[in-house]
mmCIF file of C-alpha atoms in Angstrom:
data_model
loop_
_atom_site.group_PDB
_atom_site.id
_atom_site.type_symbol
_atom_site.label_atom_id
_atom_site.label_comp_id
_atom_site.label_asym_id
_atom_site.label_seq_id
_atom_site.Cartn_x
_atom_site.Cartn_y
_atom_site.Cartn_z
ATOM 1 C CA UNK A 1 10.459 -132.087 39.189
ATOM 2 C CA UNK A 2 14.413 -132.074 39.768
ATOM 3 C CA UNK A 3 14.696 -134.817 41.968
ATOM 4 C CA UNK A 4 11.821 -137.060 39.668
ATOM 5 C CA UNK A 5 14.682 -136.327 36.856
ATOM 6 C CA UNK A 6 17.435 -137.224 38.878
ATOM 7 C CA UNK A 7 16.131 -140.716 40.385
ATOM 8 C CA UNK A 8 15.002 -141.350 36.609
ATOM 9 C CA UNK A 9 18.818 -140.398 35.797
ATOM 10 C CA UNK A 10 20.342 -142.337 38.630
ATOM 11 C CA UNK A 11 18.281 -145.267 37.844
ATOM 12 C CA UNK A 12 18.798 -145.337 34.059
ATOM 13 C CA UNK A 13 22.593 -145.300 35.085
ATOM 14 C CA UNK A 14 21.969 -148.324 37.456
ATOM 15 C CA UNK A 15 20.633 -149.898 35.012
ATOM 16 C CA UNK A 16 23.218 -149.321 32.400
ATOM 17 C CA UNK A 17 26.100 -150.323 34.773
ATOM 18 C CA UNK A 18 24.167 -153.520 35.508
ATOM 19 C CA UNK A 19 23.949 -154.192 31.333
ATOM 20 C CA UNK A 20 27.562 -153.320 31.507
ATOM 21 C CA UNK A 21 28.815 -155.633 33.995
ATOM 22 C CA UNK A 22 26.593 -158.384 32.503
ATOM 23 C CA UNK A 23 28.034 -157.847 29.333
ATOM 24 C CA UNK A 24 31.699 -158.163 30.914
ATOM 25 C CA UNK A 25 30.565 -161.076 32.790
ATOM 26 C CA UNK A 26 29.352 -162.565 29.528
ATOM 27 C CA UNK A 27 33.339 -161.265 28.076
ATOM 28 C CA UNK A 28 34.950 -163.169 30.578
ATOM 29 C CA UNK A 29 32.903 -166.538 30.382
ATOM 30 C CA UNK A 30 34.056 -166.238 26.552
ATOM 31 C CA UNK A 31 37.430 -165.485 27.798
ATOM 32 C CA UNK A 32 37.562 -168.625 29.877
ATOM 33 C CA UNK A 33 36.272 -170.598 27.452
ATOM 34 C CA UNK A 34 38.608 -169.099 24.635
ATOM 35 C CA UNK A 35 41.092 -170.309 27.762
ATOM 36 C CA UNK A 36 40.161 -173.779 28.310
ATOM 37 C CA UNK A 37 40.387 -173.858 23.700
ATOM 38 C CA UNK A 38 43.700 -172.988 23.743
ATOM 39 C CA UNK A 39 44.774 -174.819 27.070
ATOM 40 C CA UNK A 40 42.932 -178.342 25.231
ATOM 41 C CA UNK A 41 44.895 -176.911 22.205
ATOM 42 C CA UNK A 42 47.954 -176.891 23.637
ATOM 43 C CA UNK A 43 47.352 -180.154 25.255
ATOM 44 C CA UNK A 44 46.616 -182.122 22.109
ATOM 45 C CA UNK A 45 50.289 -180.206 20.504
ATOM 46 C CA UNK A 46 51.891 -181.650 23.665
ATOM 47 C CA UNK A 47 50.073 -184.931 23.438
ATOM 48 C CA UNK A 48 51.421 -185.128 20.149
ATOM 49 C CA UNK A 49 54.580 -183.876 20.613
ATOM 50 C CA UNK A 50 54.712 -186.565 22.688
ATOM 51 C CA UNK A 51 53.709 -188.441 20.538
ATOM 52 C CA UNK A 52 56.425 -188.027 17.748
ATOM 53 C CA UNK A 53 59.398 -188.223 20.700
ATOM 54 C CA UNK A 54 57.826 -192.187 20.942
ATOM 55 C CA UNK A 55 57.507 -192.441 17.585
ATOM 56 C CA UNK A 56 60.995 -191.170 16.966
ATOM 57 C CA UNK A 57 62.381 -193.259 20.524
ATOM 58 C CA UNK A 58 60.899 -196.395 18.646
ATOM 59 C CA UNK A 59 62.249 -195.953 15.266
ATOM 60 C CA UNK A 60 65.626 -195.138 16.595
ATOM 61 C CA UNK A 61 65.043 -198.137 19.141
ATOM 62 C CA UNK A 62 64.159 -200.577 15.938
ATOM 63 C CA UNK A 63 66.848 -199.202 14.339
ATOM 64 C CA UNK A 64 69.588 -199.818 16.625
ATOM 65 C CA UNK A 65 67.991 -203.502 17.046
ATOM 66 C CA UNK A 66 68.023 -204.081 13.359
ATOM 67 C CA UNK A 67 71.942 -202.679 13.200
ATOM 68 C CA UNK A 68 72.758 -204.652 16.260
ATOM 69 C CA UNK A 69 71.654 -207.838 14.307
ATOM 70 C CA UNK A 70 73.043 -206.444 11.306
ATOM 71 C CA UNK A 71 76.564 -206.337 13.019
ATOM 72 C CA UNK A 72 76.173 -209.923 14.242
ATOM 73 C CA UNK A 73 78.989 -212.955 13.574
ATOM 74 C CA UNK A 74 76.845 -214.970 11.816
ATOM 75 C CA UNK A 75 77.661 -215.427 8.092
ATOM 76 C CA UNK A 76 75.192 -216.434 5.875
ATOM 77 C CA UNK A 77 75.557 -217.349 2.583
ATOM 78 C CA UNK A 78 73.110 -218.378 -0.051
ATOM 79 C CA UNK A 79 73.166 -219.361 -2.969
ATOM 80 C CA UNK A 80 70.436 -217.058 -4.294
ATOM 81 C CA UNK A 81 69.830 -213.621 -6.278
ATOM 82 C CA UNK A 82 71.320 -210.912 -4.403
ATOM 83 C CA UNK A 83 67.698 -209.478 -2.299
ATOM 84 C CA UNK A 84 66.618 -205.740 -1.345
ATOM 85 C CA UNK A 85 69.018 -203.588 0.331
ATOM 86 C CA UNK A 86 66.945 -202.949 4.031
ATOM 87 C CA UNK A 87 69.129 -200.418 4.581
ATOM 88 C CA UNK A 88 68.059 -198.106 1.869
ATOM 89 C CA UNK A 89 64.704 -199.409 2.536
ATOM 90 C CA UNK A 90 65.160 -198.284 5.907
ATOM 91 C CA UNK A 91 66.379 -195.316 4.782
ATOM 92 C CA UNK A 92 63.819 -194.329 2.617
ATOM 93 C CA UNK A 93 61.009 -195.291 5.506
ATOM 94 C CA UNK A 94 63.288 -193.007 7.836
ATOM 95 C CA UNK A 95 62.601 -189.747 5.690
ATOM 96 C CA UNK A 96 58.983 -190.971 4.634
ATOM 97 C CA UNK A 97 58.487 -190.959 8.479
ATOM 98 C CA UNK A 98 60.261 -187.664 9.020
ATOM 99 C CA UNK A 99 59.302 -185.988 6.160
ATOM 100 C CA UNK A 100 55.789 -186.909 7.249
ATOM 101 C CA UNK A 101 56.272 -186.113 10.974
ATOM 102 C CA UNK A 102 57.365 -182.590 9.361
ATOM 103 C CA UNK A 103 54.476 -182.236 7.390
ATOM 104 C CA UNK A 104 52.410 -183.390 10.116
ATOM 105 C CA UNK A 105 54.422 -181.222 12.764
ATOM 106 C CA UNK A 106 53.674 -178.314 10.438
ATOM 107 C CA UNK A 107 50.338 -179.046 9.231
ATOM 108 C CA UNK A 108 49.048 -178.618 12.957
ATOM 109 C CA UNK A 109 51.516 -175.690 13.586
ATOM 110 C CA UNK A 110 50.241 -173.812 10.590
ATOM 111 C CA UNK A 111 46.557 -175.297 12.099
ATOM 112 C CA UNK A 112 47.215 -173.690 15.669
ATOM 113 C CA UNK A 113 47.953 -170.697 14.301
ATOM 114 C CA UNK A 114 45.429 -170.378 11.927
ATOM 115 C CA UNK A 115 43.154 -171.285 15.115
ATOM 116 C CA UNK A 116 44.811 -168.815 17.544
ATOM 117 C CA UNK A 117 44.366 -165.600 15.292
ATOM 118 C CA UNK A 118 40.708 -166.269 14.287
ATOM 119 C CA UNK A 119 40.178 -166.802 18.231
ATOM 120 C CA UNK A 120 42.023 -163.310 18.325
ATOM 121 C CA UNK A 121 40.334 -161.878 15.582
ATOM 122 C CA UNK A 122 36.718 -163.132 17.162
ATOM 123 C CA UNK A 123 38.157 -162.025 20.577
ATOM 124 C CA UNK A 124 38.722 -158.406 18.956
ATOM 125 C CA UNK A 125 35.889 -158.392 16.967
ATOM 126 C CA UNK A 126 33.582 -159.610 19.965
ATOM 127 C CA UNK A 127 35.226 -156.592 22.257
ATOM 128 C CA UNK A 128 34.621 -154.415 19.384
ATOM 129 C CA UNK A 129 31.199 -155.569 18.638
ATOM 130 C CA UNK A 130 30.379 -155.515 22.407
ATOM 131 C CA UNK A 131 32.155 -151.547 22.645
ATOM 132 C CA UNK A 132 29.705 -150.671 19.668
ATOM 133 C CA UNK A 133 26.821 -152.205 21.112
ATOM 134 C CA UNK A 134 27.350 -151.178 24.454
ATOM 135 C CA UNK A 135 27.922 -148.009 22.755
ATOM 136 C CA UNK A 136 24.670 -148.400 21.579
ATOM 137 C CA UNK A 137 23.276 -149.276 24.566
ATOM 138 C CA UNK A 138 24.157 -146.549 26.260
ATOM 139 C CA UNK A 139 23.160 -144.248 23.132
ATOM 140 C CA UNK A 140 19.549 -145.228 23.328
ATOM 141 C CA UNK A 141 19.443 -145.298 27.102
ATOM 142 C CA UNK A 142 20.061 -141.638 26.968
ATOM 143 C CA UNK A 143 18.198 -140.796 24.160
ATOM 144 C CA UNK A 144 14.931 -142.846 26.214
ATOM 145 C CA UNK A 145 15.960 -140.428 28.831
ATOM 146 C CA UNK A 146 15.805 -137.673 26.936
ATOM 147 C CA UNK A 147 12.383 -138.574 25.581
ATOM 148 C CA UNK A 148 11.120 -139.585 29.163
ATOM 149 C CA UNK A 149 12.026 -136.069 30.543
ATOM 150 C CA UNK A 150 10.744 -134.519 26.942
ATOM 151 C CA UNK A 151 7.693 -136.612 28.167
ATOM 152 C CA UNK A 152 7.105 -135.667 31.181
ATOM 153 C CA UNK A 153 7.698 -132.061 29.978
ATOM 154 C CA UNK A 154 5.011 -132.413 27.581
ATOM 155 C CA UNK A 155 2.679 -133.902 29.947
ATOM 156 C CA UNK A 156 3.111 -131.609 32.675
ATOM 157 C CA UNK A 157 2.638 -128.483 30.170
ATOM 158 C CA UNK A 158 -0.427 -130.238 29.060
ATOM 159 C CA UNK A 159 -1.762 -129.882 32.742
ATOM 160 C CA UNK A 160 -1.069 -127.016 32.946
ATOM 161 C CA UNK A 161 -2.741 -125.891 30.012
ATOM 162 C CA UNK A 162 -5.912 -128.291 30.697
ATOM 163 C CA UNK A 163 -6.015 -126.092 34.032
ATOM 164 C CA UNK A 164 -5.317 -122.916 32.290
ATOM 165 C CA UNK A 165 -7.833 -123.740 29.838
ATOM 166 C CA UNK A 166 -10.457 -124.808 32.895
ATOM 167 C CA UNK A 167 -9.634 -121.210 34.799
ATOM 168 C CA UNK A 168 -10.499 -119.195 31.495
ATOM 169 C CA UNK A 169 -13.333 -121.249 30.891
ATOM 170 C CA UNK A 170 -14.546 -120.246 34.902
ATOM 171 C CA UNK A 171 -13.847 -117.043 34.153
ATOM 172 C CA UNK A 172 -14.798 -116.151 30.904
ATOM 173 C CA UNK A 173 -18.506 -117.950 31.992
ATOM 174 C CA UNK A 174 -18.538 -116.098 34.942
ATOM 175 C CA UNK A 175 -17.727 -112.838 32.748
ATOM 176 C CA UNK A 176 -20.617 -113.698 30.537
ATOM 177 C CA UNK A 177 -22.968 -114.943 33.594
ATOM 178 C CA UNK A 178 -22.365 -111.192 35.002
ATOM 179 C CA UNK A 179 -22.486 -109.284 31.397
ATOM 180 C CA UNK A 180 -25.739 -111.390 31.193
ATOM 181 C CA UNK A 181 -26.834 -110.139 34.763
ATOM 182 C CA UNK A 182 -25.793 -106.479 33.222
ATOM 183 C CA UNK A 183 -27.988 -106.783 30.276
ATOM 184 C CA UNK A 184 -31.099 -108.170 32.287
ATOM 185 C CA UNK A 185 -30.521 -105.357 34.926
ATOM 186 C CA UNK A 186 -30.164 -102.612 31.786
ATOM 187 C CA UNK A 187 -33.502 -104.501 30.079
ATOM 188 C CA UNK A 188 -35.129 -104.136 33.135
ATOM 189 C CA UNK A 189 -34.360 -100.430 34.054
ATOM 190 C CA UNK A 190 -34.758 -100.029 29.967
ATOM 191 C CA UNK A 191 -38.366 -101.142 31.148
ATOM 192 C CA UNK A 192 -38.852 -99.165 33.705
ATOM 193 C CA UNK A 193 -37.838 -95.957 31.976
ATOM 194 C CA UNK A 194 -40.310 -96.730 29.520
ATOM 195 C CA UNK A 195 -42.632 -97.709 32.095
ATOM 196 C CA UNK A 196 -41.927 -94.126 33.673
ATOM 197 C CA UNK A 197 -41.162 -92.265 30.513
ATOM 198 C CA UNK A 198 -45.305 -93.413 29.503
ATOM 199 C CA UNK A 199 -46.523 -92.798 32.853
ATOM 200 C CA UNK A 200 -44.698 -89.120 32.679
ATOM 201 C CA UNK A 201 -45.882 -88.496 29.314
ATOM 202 C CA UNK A 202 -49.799 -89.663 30.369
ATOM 203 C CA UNK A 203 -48.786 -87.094 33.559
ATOM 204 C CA UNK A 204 -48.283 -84.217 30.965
ATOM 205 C CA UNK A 205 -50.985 -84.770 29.009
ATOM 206 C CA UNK A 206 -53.105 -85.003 32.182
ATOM 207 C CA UNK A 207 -51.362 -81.641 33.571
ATOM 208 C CA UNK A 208 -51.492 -80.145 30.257
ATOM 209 C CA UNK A 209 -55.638 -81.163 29.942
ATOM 210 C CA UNK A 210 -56.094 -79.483 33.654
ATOM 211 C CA UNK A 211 -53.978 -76.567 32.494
ATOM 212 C CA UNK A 212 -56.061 -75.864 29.505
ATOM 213 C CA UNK A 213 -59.296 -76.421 31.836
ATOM 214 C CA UNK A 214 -57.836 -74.264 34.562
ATOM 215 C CA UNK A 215 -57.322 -71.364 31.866
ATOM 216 C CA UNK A 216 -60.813 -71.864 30.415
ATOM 217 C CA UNK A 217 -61.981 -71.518 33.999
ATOM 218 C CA UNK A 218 -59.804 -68.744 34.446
ATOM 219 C CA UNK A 219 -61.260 -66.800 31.707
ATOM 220 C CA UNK A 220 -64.654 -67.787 32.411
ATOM 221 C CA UNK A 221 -63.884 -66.543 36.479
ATOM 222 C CA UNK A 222 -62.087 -63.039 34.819
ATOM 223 C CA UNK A 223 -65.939 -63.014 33.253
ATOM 224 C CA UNK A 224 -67.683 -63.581 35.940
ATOM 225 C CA UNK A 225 -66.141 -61.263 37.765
ATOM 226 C CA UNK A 226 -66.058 -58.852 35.212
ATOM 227 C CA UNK A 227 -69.803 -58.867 35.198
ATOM 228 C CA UNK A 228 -70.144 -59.147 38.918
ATOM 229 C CA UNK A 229 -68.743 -55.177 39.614
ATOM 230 C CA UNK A 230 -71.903 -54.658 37.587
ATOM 231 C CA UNK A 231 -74.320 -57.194 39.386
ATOM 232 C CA UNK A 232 -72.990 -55.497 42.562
ATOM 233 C CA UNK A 233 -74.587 -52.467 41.259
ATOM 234 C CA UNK A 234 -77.868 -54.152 40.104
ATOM 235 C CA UNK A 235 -77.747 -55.667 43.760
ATOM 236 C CA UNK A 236 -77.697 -59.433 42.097
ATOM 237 C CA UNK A 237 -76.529 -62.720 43.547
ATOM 238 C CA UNK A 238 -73.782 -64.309 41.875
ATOM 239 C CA UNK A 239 -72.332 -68.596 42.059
ATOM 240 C CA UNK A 240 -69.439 -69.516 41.957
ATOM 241 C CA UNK A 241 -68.107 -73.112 40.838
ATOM 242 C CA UNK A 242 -64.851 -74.789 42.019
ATOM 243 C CA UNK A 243 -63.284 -77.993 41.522
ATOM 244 C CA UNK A 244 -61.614 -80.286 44.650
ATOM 245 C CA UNK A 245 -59.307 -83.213 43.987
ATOM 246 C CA UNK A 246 -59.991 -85.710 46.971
ATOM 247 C CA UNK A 247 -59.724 -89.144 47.647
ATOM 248 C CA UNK A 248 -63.530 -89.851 48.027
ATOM 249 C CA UNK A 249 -66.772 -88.299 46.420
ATOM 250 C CA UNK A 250 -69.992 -86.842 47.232
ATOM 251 C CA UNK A 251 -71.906 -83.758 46.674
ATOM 252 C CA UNK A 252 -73.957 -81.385 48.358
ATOM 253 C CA UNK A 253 -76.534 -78.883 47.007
ATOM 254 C CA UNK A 254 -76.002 -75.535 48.187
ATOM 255 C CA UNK A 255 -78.674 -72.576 47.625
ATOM 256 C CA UNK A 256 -78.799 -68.943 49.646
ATOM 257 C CA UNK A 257 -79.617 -65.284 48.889
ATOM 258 C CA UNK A 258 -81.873 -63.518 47.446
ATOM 259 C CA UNK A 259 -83.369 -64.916 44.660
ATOM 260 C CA UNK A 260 -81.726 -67.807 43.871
ATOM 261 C CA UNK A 261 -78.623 -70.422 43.848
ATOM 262 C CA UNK A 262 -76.603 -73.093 42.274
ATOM 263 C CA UNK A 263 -77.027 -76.679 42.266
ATOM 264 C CA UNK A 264 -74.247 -79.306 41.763
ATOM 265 C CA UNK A 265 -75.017 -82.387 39.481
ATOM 266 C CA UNK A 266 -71.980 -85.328 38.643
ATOM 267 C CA UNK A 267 -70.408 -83.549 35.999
ATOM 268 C CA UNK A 268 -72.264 -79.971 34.694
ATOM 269 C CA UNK A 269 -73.623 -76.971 36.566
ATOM 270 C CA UNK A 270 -77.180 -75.592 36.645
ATOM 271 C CA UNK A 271 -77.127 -71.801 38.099
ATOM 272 C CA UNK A 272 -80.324 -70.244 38.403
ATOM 273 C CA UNK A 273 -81.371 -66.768 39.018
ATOM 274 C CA UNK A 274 -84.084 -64.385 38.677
ATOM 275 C CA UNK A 275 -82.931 -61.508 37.021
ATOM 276 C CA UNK A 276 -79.744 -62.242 35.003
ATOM 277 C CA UNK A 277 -78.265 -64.510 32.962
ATOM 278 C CA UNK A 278 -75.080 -66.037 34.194
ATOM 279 C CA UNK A 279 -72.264 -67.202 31.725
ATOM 280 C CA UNK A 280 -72.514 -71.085 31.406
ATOM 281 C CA UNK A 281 -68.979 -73.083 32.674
ATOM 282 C CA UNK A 282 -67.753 -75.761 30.624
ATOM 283 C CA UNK A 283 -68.385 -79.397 32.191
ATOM 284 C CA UNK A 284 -65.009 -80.630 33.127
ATOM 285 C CA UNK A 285 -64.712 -84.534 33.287
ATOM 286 C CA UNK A 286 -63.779 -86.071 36.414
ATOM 287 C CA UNK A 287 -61.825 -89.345 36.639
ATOM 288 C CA UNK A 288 -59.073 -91.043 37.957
ATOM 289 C CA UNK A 289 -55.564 -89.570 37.607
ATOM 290 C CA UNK A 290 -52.785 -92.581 37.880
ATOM 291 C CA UNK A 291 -55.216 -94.831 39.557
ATOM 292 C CA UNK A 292 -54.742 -92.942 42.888
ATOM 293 C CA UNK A 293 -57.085 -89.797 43.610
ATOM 294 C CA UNK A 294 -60.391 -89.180 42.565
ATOM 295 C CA UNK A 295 -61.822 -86.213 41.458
ATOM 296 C CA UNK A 296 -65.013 -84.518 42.690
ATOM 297 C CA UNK A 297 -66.424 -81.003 42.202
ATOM 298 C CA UNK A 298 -68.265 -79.487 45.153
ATOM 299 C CA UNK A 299 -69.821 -76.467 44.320
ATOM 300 C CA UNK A 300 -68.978 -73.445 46.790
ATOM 301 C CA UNK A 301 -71.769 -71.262 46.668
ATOM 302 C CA UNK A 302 -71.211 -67.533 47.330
ATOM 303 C CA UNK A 303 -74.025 -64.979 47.520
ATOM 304 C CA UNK A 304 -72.827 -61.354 47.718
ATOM 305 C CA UNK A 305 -75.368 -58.894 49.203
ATOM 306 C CA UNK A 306 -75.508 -55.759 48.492
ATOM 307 C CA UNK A 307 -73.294 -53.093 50.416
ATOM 308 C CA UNK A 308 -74.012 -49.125 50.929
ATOM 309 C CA UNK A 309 -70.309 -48.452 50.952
ATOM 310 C CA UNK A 310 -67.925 -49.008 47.639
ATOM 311 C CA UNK A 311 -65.084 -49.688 49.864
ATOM 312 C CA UNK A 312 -66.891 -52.866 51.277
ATOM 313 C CA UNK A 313 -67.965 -53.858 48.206
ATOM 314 C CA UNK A 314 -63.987 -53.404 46.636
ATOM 315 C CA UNK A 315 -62.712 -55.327 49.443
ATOM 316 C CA UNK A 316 -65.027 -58.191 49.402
ATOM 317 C CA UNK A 317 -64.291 -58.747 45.883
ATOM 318 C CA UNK A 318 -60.714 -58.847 45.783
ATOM 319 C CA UNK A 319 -60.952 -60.673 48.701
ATOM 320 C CA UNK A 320 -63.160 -63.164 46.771
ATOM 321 C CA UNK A 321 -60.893 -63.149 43.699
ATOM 322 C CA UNK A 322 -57.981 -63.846 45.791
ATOM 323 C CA UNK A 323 -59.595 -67.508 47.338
ATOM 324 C CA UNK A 324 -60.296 -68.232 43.696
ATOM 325 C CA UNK A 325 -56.650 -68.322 42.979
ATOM 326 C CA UNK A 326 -55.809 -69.697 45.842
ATOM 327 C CA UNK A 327 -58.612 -72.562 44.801
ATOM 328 C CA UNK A 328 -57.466 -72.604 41.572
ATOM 329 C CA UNK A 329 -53.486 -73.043 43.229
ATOM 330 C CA UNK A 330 -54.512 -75.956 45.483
ATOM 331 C CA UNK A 331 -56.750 -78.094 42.669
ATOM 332 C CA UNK A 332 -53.413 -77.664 40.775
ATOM 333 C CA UNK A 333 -51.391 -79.048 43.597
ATOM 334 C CA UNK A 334 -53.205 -81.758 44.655
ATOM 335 C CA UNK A 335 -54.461 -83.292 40.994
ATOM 336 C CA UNK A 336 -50.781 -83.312 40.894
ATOM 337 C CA UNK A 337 -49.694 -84.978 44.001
ATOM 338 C CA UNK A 338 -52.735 -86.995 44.112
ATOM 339 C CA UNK A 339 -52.557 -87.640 48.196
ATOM 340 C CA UNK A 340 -54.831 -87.311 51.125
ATOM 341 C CA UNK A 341 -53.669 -83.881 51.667
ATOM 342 C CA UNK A 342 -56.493 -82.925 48.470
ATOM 343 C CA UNK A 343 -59.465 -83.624 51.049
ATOM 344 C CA UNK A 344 -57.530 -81.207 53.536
ATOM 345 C CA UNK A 345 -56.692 -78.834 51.065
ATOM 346 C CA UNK A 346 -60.425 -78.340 49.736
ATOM 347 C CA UNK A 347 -62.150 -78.223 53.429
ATOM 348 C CA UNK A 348 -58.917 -75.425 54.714
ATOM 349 C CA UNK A 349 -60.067 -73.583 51.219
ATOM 350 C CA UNK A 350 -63.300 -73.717 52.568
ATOM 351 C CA UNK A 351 -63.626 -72.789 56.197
ATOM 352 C CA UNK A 352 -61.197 -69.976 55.433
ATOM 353 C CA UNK A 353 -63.996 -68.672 52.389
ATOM 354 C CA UNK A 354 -66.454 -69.506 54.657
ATOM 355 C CA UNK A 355 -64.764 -67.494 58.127
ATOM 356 C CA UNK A 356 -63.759 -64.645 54.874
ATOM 357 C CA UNK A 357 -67.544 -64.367 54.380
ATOM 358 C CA UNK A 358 -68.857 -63.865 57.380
#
């Protein structure tokens, strides 16, 4: 930028020194020709100084002619009027001449003079005219300076703010590009919690609808077994229901003792017996829990003979009370988890009743 406002500067003052000297080169042609005025001036004074010395060399060369004839011998006399006196004539035309000459003589003295101070006064007037508008000249110059550098100043602040402006711009879209991406990605997990805050809530009401059934079967196992120290007395076979999550269906009908057994249907349970009545369990509904496990019952039938001994009798019974909550544990588990580990889950529960029973 420095040395762009110095080569402006150094030519502006080229050029200005180039006006100058044209401008004295224009002084000193008027100079010379104000010269060659005065010198054709001065030639036409000499000319006609010149002039008068012949003019005065003739009259005083007539005059000495007309006295030399004037002083001749010859006598002349006529007999006439008495004529004009020449001399006095010539007398007179010698001071009309001179006084003329003198006139003239001052006439273009007073005219040269005149001449040479209105040359002088144009000569000062032209130099002072020239000062002023070189004075000018060199005014504006500088002030065109002034305005090119203001100019380029302005222009080069205008870049930079066009590529201010164009960096703001990039950033302030890329700003809103990412903000956007922020507010999609936010949407989206908003979504998804939704999504999952839906599914969890359909969870807990599923968990809380198994919960209720598992306490209804609870109660209706507490009265089963309630009535079964009795029945053990009375020497009667009991059932027993249970529910398995799995991953595939199918059902079995199971039936051994004395005197009777349970069958499973799709969703209620028929017990029969021959000499009680056994409290009816409320149908649960099976379905699909999240799409991924499907629920089954498979009825695990368990026929309890009858025992001489008490003790057997006790331990058989809490032995059979604790695989019911250990049933009841693992349906709760896997309708929860709802993997392949249900199918494992219900066939361990039942090989270990089965191994417990025999």
């Amino acid at each position: 930028m420095a040395a762009d406002d110095f080569r402006v500067k150094y030519e502006t003052e080229l050029a200005l020194r180039q006006s100058v000297e044209a401008d004295i080169n224009g002084l000193r042609q008027v100079l010379d020709q104000l010269t060659l005025c005065r010198s054709d001036l001065e030639a036409q004074l000499e000319s006609l100084r010149e002039e008068l010395c012949c003019l005065k060399k003739n009259h005083e060369e007539e005059m000495n002619c007309l006295r030399k004839q004037s002083t001749g011998d010859v006598s002349v006399e006529v007999n006439a009027c008495p004529g004009p006196d020449l001399r006095q004539i010539l007398e007179d035309l010698r001071c009309q001449y001179e006084t003329l000459i003198a006139r003239n003589r001052k006439e273009v003295e007073d005219w040269y003079e005149c001449k040479i101070e209105e040359v002088n006064r144009e000569v000062i007037t032209s130099g002072q005219e020239v000062e002023t508008c070189n004075n000018q000249v060199t005014e504006l110059r500088r002030q065109l300076q002034a305005l090119e550098i203001d100019l380029q100043a302005q222009l080069s602040q205008r870049n930079n703010l066009e590529s201010s402006l164009a960096e703001t711009e990039c950033q302030y879209n890329t700003l809103l590009g990412e903000l956007q991406n922020q507010i999609t990605c936010v949407e989206q997990q908003l979504a998804e919690i939704r999504a999952e805050i839906e599914c969890q809530n359909q969870e807990y009401k599923t968990l809380l609808d198994v919960k209720c059934r598992l306490e209804q079967e609870i109660q209706t196992y507490r009265c089963l077994l309630e009535g079964g120290q009795q029945d053990l007395i009375s020497k009667t076979p009991y059932s027993f229901h249970q529910i398995y999550p799995t991953s595939h269906g199918g059902g079995i009908g199971v039936g051994t003792g004395v005197g009777g057994g349970v069958i499973r249907t799709s969703h209620t349970y028929t017990t029969t017996s021959s000499s009680h009545c056994q409290p009816q369990v409320p149908p649960c509904k099976t379905g699909d829990i999240q799409g991924k496990s499907h629920v089954f019952t498979e009825t695990v039938f368990f026929s309890l003979f009858l025992c001489n001994k008490a003790r057997r009798q006790h331990m058989l019974l809490g032995h059979v009370v604790g695989i019911f909550s250990e049933s009841y544990y693992a349906r709760g588990v896997i309708c929860y988890n709802g993997s392949n580990r249900s199918a494992k889950s219900a066939v361990s529960l039942r090989n270990s009743f089965k191994e417990s029973s025999d």
